[in-house]
PDB file of C-alpha atoms in Angstrom:
ATOM      1  CA  UNK A   1     191.997  61.414 -10.674  1.00 64.00           C
ATOM      2  CA  UNK A   2     188.593  59.743 -10.315  1.00 72.00           C
ATOM      3  CA  UNK A   3     186.849  63.053  -9.717  1.00 74.00           C
ATOM      4  CA  UNK A   4     188.229  64.537 -12.948  1.00 78.00           C
ATOM      5  CA  UNK A   5     187.113  61.401 -14.827  1.00 83.00           C
ATOM      6  CA  UNK A   6     183.639  61.642 -13.340  1.00 85.00           C
ATOM      7  CA  UNK A   7     183.473  65.370 -14.126  1.00 85.00           C
ATOM      8  CA  UNK A   8     184.399  64.799 -17.774  1.00 86.00           C
ATOM      9  CA  UNK A   9     181.735  62.076 -18.162  1.00 89.00           C
ATOM     10  CA  UNK A  10     179.012  64.220 -16.575  1.00 92.00           C
ATOM     11  CA  UNK A  11     180.055  67.297 -18.543  1.00 91.00           C
ATOM     12  CA  UNK A  12     179.775  65.525 -21.898  1.00 92.00           C
ATOM     13  CA  UNK A  13     176.481  63.718 -21.228  1.00 93.00           C
ATOM     14  CA  UNK A  14     174.110  66.520 -22.412  1.00 95.00           C
ATOM     15  CA  UNK A  15     175.804  66.594 -25.810  1.00 94.00           C
ATOM     16  CA  UNK A  16     175.417  62.816 -26.123  1.00 93.00           C
ATOM     17  CA  UNK A  17     171.701  63.184 -25.389  1.00 92.00           C
ATOM     18  CA  UNK A  18     171.437  66.132 -27.794  1.00 94.00           C
ATOM     19  CA  UNK A  19     172.963  64.070 -30.600  1.00 93.00           C
ATOM     20  CA  UNK A  20     170.658  61.165 -29.842  1.00 91.00           C
ATOM     21  CA  UNK A  21     167.547  63.363 -29.907  1.00 92.00           C
ATOM     22  CA  UNK A  22     168.620  65.135 -33.064  1.00 93.00           C
ATOM     23  CA  UNK A  23     168.663  61.842 -34.996  1.00 91.00           C
ATOM     24  CA  UNK A  24     165.779  60.304 -33.026  1.00 88.00           C
ATOM     25  CA  UNK A  25     163.305  63.137 -32.363  1.00 90.00           C
ATOM     26  CA  UNK A  26     160.457  62.379 -29.963  1.00 88.00           C
ATOM     27  CA  UNK A  27     157.305  64.290 -29.180  1.00 88.00           C
ATOM     28  CA  UNK A  28     157.460  63.758 -25.410  1.00 85.00           C
ATOM     29  CA  UNK A  29     159.558  62.393 -22.571  1.00 84.00           C
ATOM     30  CA  UNK A  30     157.146  59.468 -22.302  1.00 83.00           C
ATOM     31  CA  UNK A  31     158.219  58.350 -25.765  1.00 84.00           C
ATOM     32  CA  UNK A  32     161.920  58.838 -25.009  1.00 83.00           C
ATOM     33  CA  UNK A  33     162.147  56.509 -22.005  1.00 80.00           C
ATOM     34  CA  UNK A  34     161.028  53.308 -23.816  1.00 83.00           C
ATOM     35  CA  UNK A  35     163.341  54.147 -26.712  1.00 79.00           C
ATOM     36  CA  UNK A  36     166.315  54.322 -24.363  1.00 76.00           C
ATOM     37  CA  UNK A  37     165.280  51.138 -22.566  1.00 75.00           C
ATOM     38  CA  UNK A  38     164.948  49.196 -25.833  1.00 76.00           C
ATOM     39  CA  UNK A  39     168.373  50.247 -27.053  1.00 71.00           C
ATOM     40  CA  UNK A  40     170.094  49.776 -23.701  1.00 67.00           C
ATOM     41  CA  UNK A  41     172.808  47.178 -23.114  1.00 73.00           C
ATOM     42  CA  UNK A  42     176.067  46.934 -21.209  1.00 75.00           C
ATOM     43  CA  UNK A  43     178.128  47.412 -24.382  1.00 79.00           C
ATOM     44  CA  UNK A  44     176.126  50.472 -25.436  1.00 82.00           C
ATOM     45  CA  UNK A  45     176.335  51.905 -21.919  1.00 82.00           C
ATOM     46  CA  UNK A  46     180.127  51.547 -21.841  1.00 86.00           C
ATOM     47  CA  UNK A  47     180.363  53.119 -25.301  1.00 86.00           C
ATOM     48  CA  UNK A  48     178.184  56.051 -24.242  1.00 87.00           C
ATOM     49  CA  UNK A  49     180.265  56.611 -21.094  1.00 88.00           C
ATOM     50  CA  UNK A  50     183.469  56.505 -23.129  1.00 91.00           C
ATOM     51  CA  UNK A  51     182.111  58.941 -25.738  1.00 92.00           C
ATOM     52  CA  UNK A  52     180.848  61.210 -22.996  1.00 92.00           C
ATOM     53  CA  UNK A  53     184.302  61.197 -21.409  1.00 91.00           C
ATOM     54  CA  UNK A  54     185.950  62.038 -24.732  1.00 92.00           C
ATOM     55  CA  UNK A  55     183.494  64.822 -25.497  1.00 93.00           C
ATOM     56  CA  UNK A  56     183.758  66.246 -21.977  1.00 90.00           C
ATOM     57  CA  UNK A  57     187.533  66.398 -22.357  1.00 88.00           C
ATOM     58  CA  UNK A  58     187.694  67.775 -25.897  1.00 91.00           C
ATOM     59  CA  UNK A  59     185.142  70.601 -25.559  1.00 93.00           C
ATOM     60  CA  UNK A  60     186.958  72.301 -22.686  1.00 92.00           C
ATOM     61  CA  UNK A  61     188.493  74.918 -24.980  1.00 93.00           C
ATOM     62  CA  UNK A  62     185.156  75.609 -26.641  1.00 95.00           C
ATOM     63  CA  UNK A  63     183.306  75.725 -23.325  1.00 96.00           C
ATOM     64  CA  UNK A  64     185.906  78.184 -21.984  1.00 95.00           C
ATOM     65  CA  UNK A  65     185.231  80.568 -24.877  1.00 96.00           C
ATOM     66  CA  UNK A  66     181.505  80.062 -24.263  1.00 97.00           C
ATOM     67  CA  UNK A  67     182.031  80.851 -20.562  1.00 97.00           C
ATOM     68  CA  UNK A  68     183.924  84.043 -21.387  1.00 96.00           C
ATOM     69  CA  UNK A  69     181.158  85.142 -23.764  1.00 97.00           C
ATOM     70  CA  UNK A  70     178.513  84.648 -21.086  1.00 97.00           C
ATOM     71  CA  UNK A  71     180.615  86.502 -18.514  1.00 95.00           C
ATOM     72  CA  UNK A  72     180.843  89.433 -20.914  1.00 95.00           C
ATOM     73  CA  UNK A  73     177.152  89.202 -21.842  1.00 96.00           C
ATOM     74  CA  UNK A  74     175.911  89.146 -18.238  1.00 95.00           C
ATOM     75  CA  UNK A  75     178.740  91.392 -16.968  1.00 92.00           C
ATOM     76  CA  UNK A  76     180.120  88.842 -14.514  1.00 92.00           C
ATOM     77  CA  UNK A  77     183.644  88.900 -13.109  1.00 89.00           C
ATOM     78  CA  UNK A  78     185.092  85.432 -12.547  1.00 88.00           C
ATOM     79  CA  UNK A  79     187.991  86.687 -10.403  1.00 84.00           C
ATOM     80  CA  UNK A  80     187.409  86.794  -6.658  1.00 79.00           C
ATOM     81  CA  UNK A  81     189.428  89.995  -6.204  1.00 71.00           C
ATOM     82  CA  UNK A  82     189.135  91.158  -9.787  1.00 67.00           C
ATOM     83  CA  UNK A  83     188.633  94.902  -9.310  1.00 66.00           C
ATOM     84  CA  UNK A  84     191.165  94.985  -6.516  1.00 68.00           C
ATOM     85  CA  UNK A  85     193.899  93.369  -8.603  1.00 70.00           C
ATOM     86  CA  UNK A  86     193.121  95.433 -11.692  1.00 65.00           C
ATOM     87  CA  UNK A  87     193.957  98.574  -9.705  1.00 64.00           C
ATOM     88  CA  UNK A  88     197.291  97.031  -8.791  1.00 56.00           C
ATOM     89  CA  UNK A  89     199.287 100.240  -9.332  1.00 52.00           C
ATOM     90  CA  UNK A  90     197.200 102.310  -6.913  1.00 55.00           C
ATOM     91  CA  UNK A  91     197.009 102.143  -3.105  1.00 52.00           C
ATOM     92  CA  UNK A  92     193.593 101.205  -1.817  1.00 47.00           C
ATOM     93  CA  UNK A  93     193.411 104.065   0.667  1.00 51.00           C
ATOM     94  CA  UNK A  94     195.600 107.112   0.085  1.00 51.00           C
ATOM     95  CA  UNK A  95     196.984 108.662   3.237  1.00 50.00           C
ATOM     96  CA  UNK A  96     198.714 111.949   3.770  1.00 52.00           C
ATOM     97  CA  UNK A  97     202.243 112.516   5.058  1.00 55.00           C
ATOM     98  CA  UNK A  98     202.593 112.186   8.800  1.00 50.00           C
ATOM     99  CA  UNK A  99     199.521 109.999   9.108  1.00 48.00           C
ATOM    100  CA  UNK A 100     200.040 106.612  10.664  1.00 44.00           C
ATOM    101  CA  UNK A 101     198.701 104.002   8.238  1.00 44.00           C
ATOM    102  CA  UNK A 102     197.788 100.454   9.155  1.00 42.00           C
ATOM    103  CA  UNK A 103     197.286  98.391   5.964  1.00 55.00           C
ATOM    104  CA  UNK A 104     194.054  96.468   5.774  1.00 72.00           C
ATOM    105  CA  UNK A 105     193.873  92.832   4.762  1.00 75.00           C
ATOM    106  CA  UNK A 106     193.345  93.581   1.059  1.00 75.00           C
ATOM    107  CA  UNK A 107     196.252  96.018   0.972  1.00 77.00           C
ATOM    108  CA  UNK A 108     198.588  93.535   2.631  1.00 80.00           C
ATOM    109  CA  UNK A 109     197.487  90.813   0.246  1.00 82.00           C
ATOM    110  CA  UNK A 110     198.053  92.947  -2.875  1.00 81.00           C
ATOM    111  CA  UNK A 111     201.432  93.996  -1.507  1.00 82.00           C
ATOM    112  CA  UNK A 112     202.469  90.367  -1.028  1.00 86.00           C
ATOM    113  CA  UNK A 113     201.333  89.522  -4.568  1.00 84.00           C
ATOM    114  CA  UNK A 114     203.356  92.390  -6.004  1.00 83.00           C
ATOM    115  CA  UNK A 115     206.483  91.393  -4.082  1.00 84.00           C
ATOM    116  CA  UNK A 116     206.428  87.614  -4.533  1.00 86.00           C
ATOM    117  CA  UNK A 117     204.828  86.767  -7.899  1.00 86.00           C
ATOM    118  CA  UNK A 118     203.887  90.089  -9.474  1.00 83.00           C
ATOM    119  CA  UNK A 119     200.463  91.018 -10.816  1.00 79.00           C
ATOM    120  CA  UNK A 120     200.291  90.415 -14.585  1.00 80.00           C
ATOM    121  CA  UNK A 121     198.407  92.678 -16.961  1.00 76.00           C
ATOM    122  CA  UNK A 122     196.209  89.701 -17.905  1.00 80.00           C
ATOM    123  CA  UNK A 123     194.713  88.314 -14.709  1.00 78.00           C
ATOM    124  CA  UNK A 124     194.217  84.942 -16.428  1.00 81.00           C
ATOM    125  CA  UNK A 125     197.950  84.408 -15.925  1.00 83.00           C
ATOM    126  CA  UNK A 126     197.683  84.926 -12.164  1.00 85.00           C
ATOM    127  CA  UNK A 127     196.423  81.421 -11.353  1.00 87.00           C
ATOM    128  CA  UNK A 128     199.367  79.715 -13.059  1.00 89.00           C
ATOM    129  CA  UNK A 129     201.833  81.920 -11.166  1.00 89.00           C
ATOM    130  CA  UNK A 130     200.151  81.202  -7.849  1.00 91.00           C
ATOM    131  CA  UNK A 131     200.016  77.453  -8.514  1.00 92.00           C
ATOM    132  CA  UNK A 132     203.713  77.368  -9.353  1.00 91.00           C
ATOM    133  CA  UNK A 133     204.538  79.333  -6.195  1.00 91.00           C
ATOM    134  CA  UNK A 134     202.377  77.114  -3.977  1.00 93.00           C
ATOM    135  CA  UNK A 135     203.625  73.867  -5.521  1.00 91.00           C
ATOM    136  CA  UNK A 136     207.203  74.900  -4.737  1.00 89.00           C
ATOM    137  CA  UNK A 137     206.183  74.936  -1.072  1.00 89.00           C
ATOM    138  CA  UNK A 138     203.883  71.872  -1.138  1.00 89.00           C
ATOM    139  CA  UNK A 139     200.858  73.909  -0.101  1.00 90.00           C
ATOM    140  CA  UNK A 140     197.576  71.967   0.354  1.00 91.00           C
ATOM    141  CA  UNK A 141     195.779  74.870  -1.318  1.00 93.00           C
ATOM    142  CA  UNK A 142     196.812  73.494  -4.719  1.00 92.00           C
ATOM    143  CA  UNK A 143     194.889  70.226  -4.232  1.00 91.00           C
ATOM    144  CA  UNK A 144     191.812  72.107  -3.013  1.00 92.00           C
ATOM    145  CA  UNK A 145     192.027  74.462  -5.990  1.00 93.00           C
ATOM    146  CA  UNK A 146     192.331  71.544  -8.443  1.00 91.00           C
ATOM    147  CA  UNK A 147     189.095  70.042  -7.106  1.00 91.00           C
ATOM    148  CA  UNK A 148     187.321  73.374  -7.503  1.00 93.00           C
ATOM    149  CA  UNK A 149     188.563  73.902 -11.058  1.00 93.00           C
ATOM    150  CA  UNK A 150     187.432  70.386 -12.010  1.00 92.00           C
ATOM    151  CA  UNK A 151     183.939  71.246 -10.729  1.00 94.00           C
ATOM    152  CA  UNK A 152     184.059  74.518 -12.632  1.00 95.00           C
ATOM    153  CA  UNK A 153     184.924  72.718 -15.878  1.00 94.00           C
ATOM    154  CA  UNK A 154     182.152  70.156 -15.305  1.00 94.00           C
ATOM    155  CA  UNK A 155     179.466  72.815 -14.797  1.00 96.00           C
ATOM    156  CA  UNK A 156     180.878  74.871 -17.658  1.00 96.00           C
ATOM    157  CA  UNK A 157     180.579  71.880 -19.993  1.00 95.00           C
ATOM    158  CA  UNK A 158     177.117  71.118 -18.615  1.00 96.00           C
ATOM    159  CA  UNK A 159     176.015  74.674 -19.350  1.00 97.00           C
ATOM    160  CA  UNK A 160     177.206  74.460 -22.953  1.00 96.00           C
ATOM    161  CA  UNK A 161     175.704  70.983 -23.351  1.00 96.00           C
ATOM    162  CA  UNK A 162     172.353  72.065 -21.921  1.00 97.00           C
ATOM    163  CA  UNK A 163     172.284  75.026 -24.311  1.00 97.00           C
ATOM    164  CA  UNK A 164     172.860  72.712 -27.279  1.00 97.00           C
ATOM    165  CA  UNK A 165     170.283  70.272 -25.906  1.00 96.00           C
ATOM    166  CA  UNK A 166     167.753  73.064 -25.536  1.00 96.00           C
ATOM    167  CA  UNK A 167     168.331  74.204 -29.121  1.00 97.00           C
ATOM    168  CA  UNK A 168     167.888  70.622 -30.355  1.00 96.00           C
ATOM    169  CA  UNK A 169     164.596  70.356 -28.476  1.00 95.00           C
ATOM    170  CA  UNK A 170     163.376  73.603 -30.019  1.00 96.00           C
ATOM    171  CA  UNK A 171     164.303  72.321 -33.489  1.00 96.00           C
ATOM    172  CA  UNK A 172     162.543  69.017 -32.793  1.00 94.00           C
ATOM    173  CA  UNK A 173     159.442  70.879 -31.651  1.00 94.00           C
ATOM    174  CA  UNK A 174     159.338  72.666 -34.990  1.00 94.00           C
ATOM    175  CA  UNK A 175     160.070  69.475 -36.942  1.00 93.00           C
ATOM    176  CA  UNK A 176     157.375  67.471 -35.135  1.00 92.00           C
ATOM    177  CA  UNK A 177     154.985  70.391 -34.631  1.00 92.00           C
ATOM    178  CA  UNK A 178     154.746  69.493 -30.940  1.00 91.00           C
ATOM    179  CA  UNK A 179     154.647  71.850 -27.986  1.00 94.00           C
ATOM    180  CA  UNK A 180     156.316  69.647 -25.356  1.00 93.00           C
ATOM    181  CA  UNK A 181     159.795  69.671 -26.948  1.00 93.00           C
ATOM    182  CA  UNK A 182     159.595  73.466 -27.150  1.00 94.00           C
ATOM    183  CA  UNK A 183     158.730  73.734 -23.452  1.00 95.00           C
ATOM    184  CA  UNK A 184     161.488  71.296 -22.553  1.00 95.00           C
ATOM    185  CA  UNK A 185     163.909  73.290 -24.707  1.00 95.00           C
ATOM    186  CA  UNK A 186     163.099  76.489 -22.811  1.00 96.00           C
ATOM    187  CA  UNK A 187     163.476  74.695 -19.469  1.00 97.00           C
ATOM    188  CA  UNK A 188     166.816  73.181 -20.487  1.00 96.00           C
ATOM    189  CA  UNK A 189     167.974  76.576 -21.759  1.00 96.00           C
ATOM    190  CA  UNK A 190     167.245  78.098 -18.350  1.00 97.00           C
ATOM    191  CA  UNK A 191     169.108  75.184 -16.772  1.00 97.00           C
ATOM    192  CA  UNK A 192     172.104  76.109 -18.953  1.00 97.00           C
ATOM    193  CA  UNK A 193     172.065  79.581 -17.395  1.00 97.00           C
ATOM    194  CA  UNK A 194     171.915  78.121 -13.880  1.00 97.00           C
ATOM    195  CA  UNK A 195     174.836  75.835 -14.712  1.00 97.00           C
ATOM    196  CA  UNK A 196     176.768  78.860 -15.933  1.00 97.00           C
ATOM    197  CA  UNK A 197     176.186  80.635 -12.609  1.00 97.00           C
ATOM    198  CA  UNK A 198     177.341  77.533 -10.775  1.00 97.00           C
ATOM    199  CA  UNK A 199     180.500  77.291 -12.869  1.00 97.00           C
ATOM    200  CA  UNK A 200     181.113  80.989 -12.214  1.00 96.00           C
ATOM    201  CA  UNK A 201     180.959  80.370  -8.460  1.00 96.00           C
ATOM    202  CA  UNK A 202     183.443  77.500  -8.654  1.00 96.00           C
ATOM    203  CA  UNK A 203     185.814  79.626 -10.741  1.00 94.00           C
ATOM    204  CA  UNK A 204     185.711  82.386  -8.139  1.00 93.00           C
ATOM    205  CA  UNK A 205     186.237  79.899  -5.317  1.00 94.00           C
ATOM    206  CA  UNK A 206     189.206  78.444  -7.190  1.00 94.00           C
ATOM    207  CA  UNK A 207     190.761  81.876  -7.570  1.00 91.00           C
ATOM    208  CA  UNK A 208     190.027  82.726  -3.931  1.00 91.00           C
ATOM    209  CA  UNK A 209     191.598  79.478  -2.702  1.00 93.00           C
ATOM    210  CA  UNK A 210     194.841  80.181  -4.562  1.00 91.00           C
ATOM    211  CA  UNK A 211     195.062  83.826  -3.501  1.00 90.00           C
ATOM    212  CA  UNK A 212     194.246  83.236   0.166  1.00 90.00           C
ATOM    213  CA  UNK A 213     196.429  80.125   0.272  1.00 93.00           C
ATOM    214  CA  UNK A 214     199.278  82.227  -1.103  1.00 91.00           C
ATOM    215  CA  UNK A 215     198.671  85.059   1.339  1.00 89.00           C
ATOM    216  CA  UNK A 216     198.546  82.921   4.474  1.00 90.00           C
ATOM    217  CA  UNK A 217     201.580  80.908   3.364  1.00 91.00           C
ATOM    218  CA  UNK A 218     203.658  84.016   2.752  1.00 89.00           C
ATOM    219  CA  UNK A 219     202.466  85.584   6.003  1.00 87.00           C
ATOM    220  CA  UNK A 220     203.406  82.441   7.934  1.00 87.00           C
ATOM    221  CA  UNK A 221     206.832  82.354   6.301  1.00 83.00           C
ATOM    222  CA  UNK A 222     207.382  86.041   7.066  1.00 80.00           C
ATOM    223  CA  UNK A 223     206.375  85.630  10.713  1.00 79.00           C
ATOM    224  CA  UNK A 224     208.584  82.544  10.990  1.00 68.00           C
ATOM    225  CA  UNK A 225     211.550  84.430   9.540  1.00 54.00           C
ATOM    226  CA  UNK A 226     210.921  87.363  11.855  1.00 51.00           C
ATOM    227  CA  UNK A 227     210.718  85.028  14.845  1.00 50.00           C
ATOM    228  CA  UNK A 228     214.118  83.596  14.072  1.00 50.00           C
TER     229      UNK A 228
END
């Protein structure tokens, strides 16, 4: 859709700028703006947008590996109920014989996942199972999740692009022996980290939307069947 198109264009734009600066190094932002204005035209703008769209679409596999590396480096879990689902073979709260046990929300949710779709050993497979289950029942959670995953991919690509752009600025600072590109490179590198955190949030929200959408759908179906 239009949002996915827009996300791909935005996600690939830092790499376009990084390539431009690598072949046209400048000592400051003040020198960059006139250079862009002088080379600007409608044809060039359309070409840049098209290239940005292509790059944003083709680097998704690379940016996913980059995202996984950062998650491992900073010890971040991109699953909303990651620890809960990893302990899928164990009850959350053991209770002795004769004790009346009322399952909490998390226990009921894990039980529904086990019964309906199963909990795979690799949690990366969980989203595809949930999407297939929800699509079978025309759940609106799928559309909401697709919007969230598109935002996740956009920020993931932006993070990778900003990292490359920051490295290019550091290289240009050394090539030109100027301090401003080095400072800009550090700032853009920090921006890459912020974009990573943002993409991490959208990934968690995507996973949460699918899991909770699944849970409430199954609960509604179960209550409807019991009412009949």
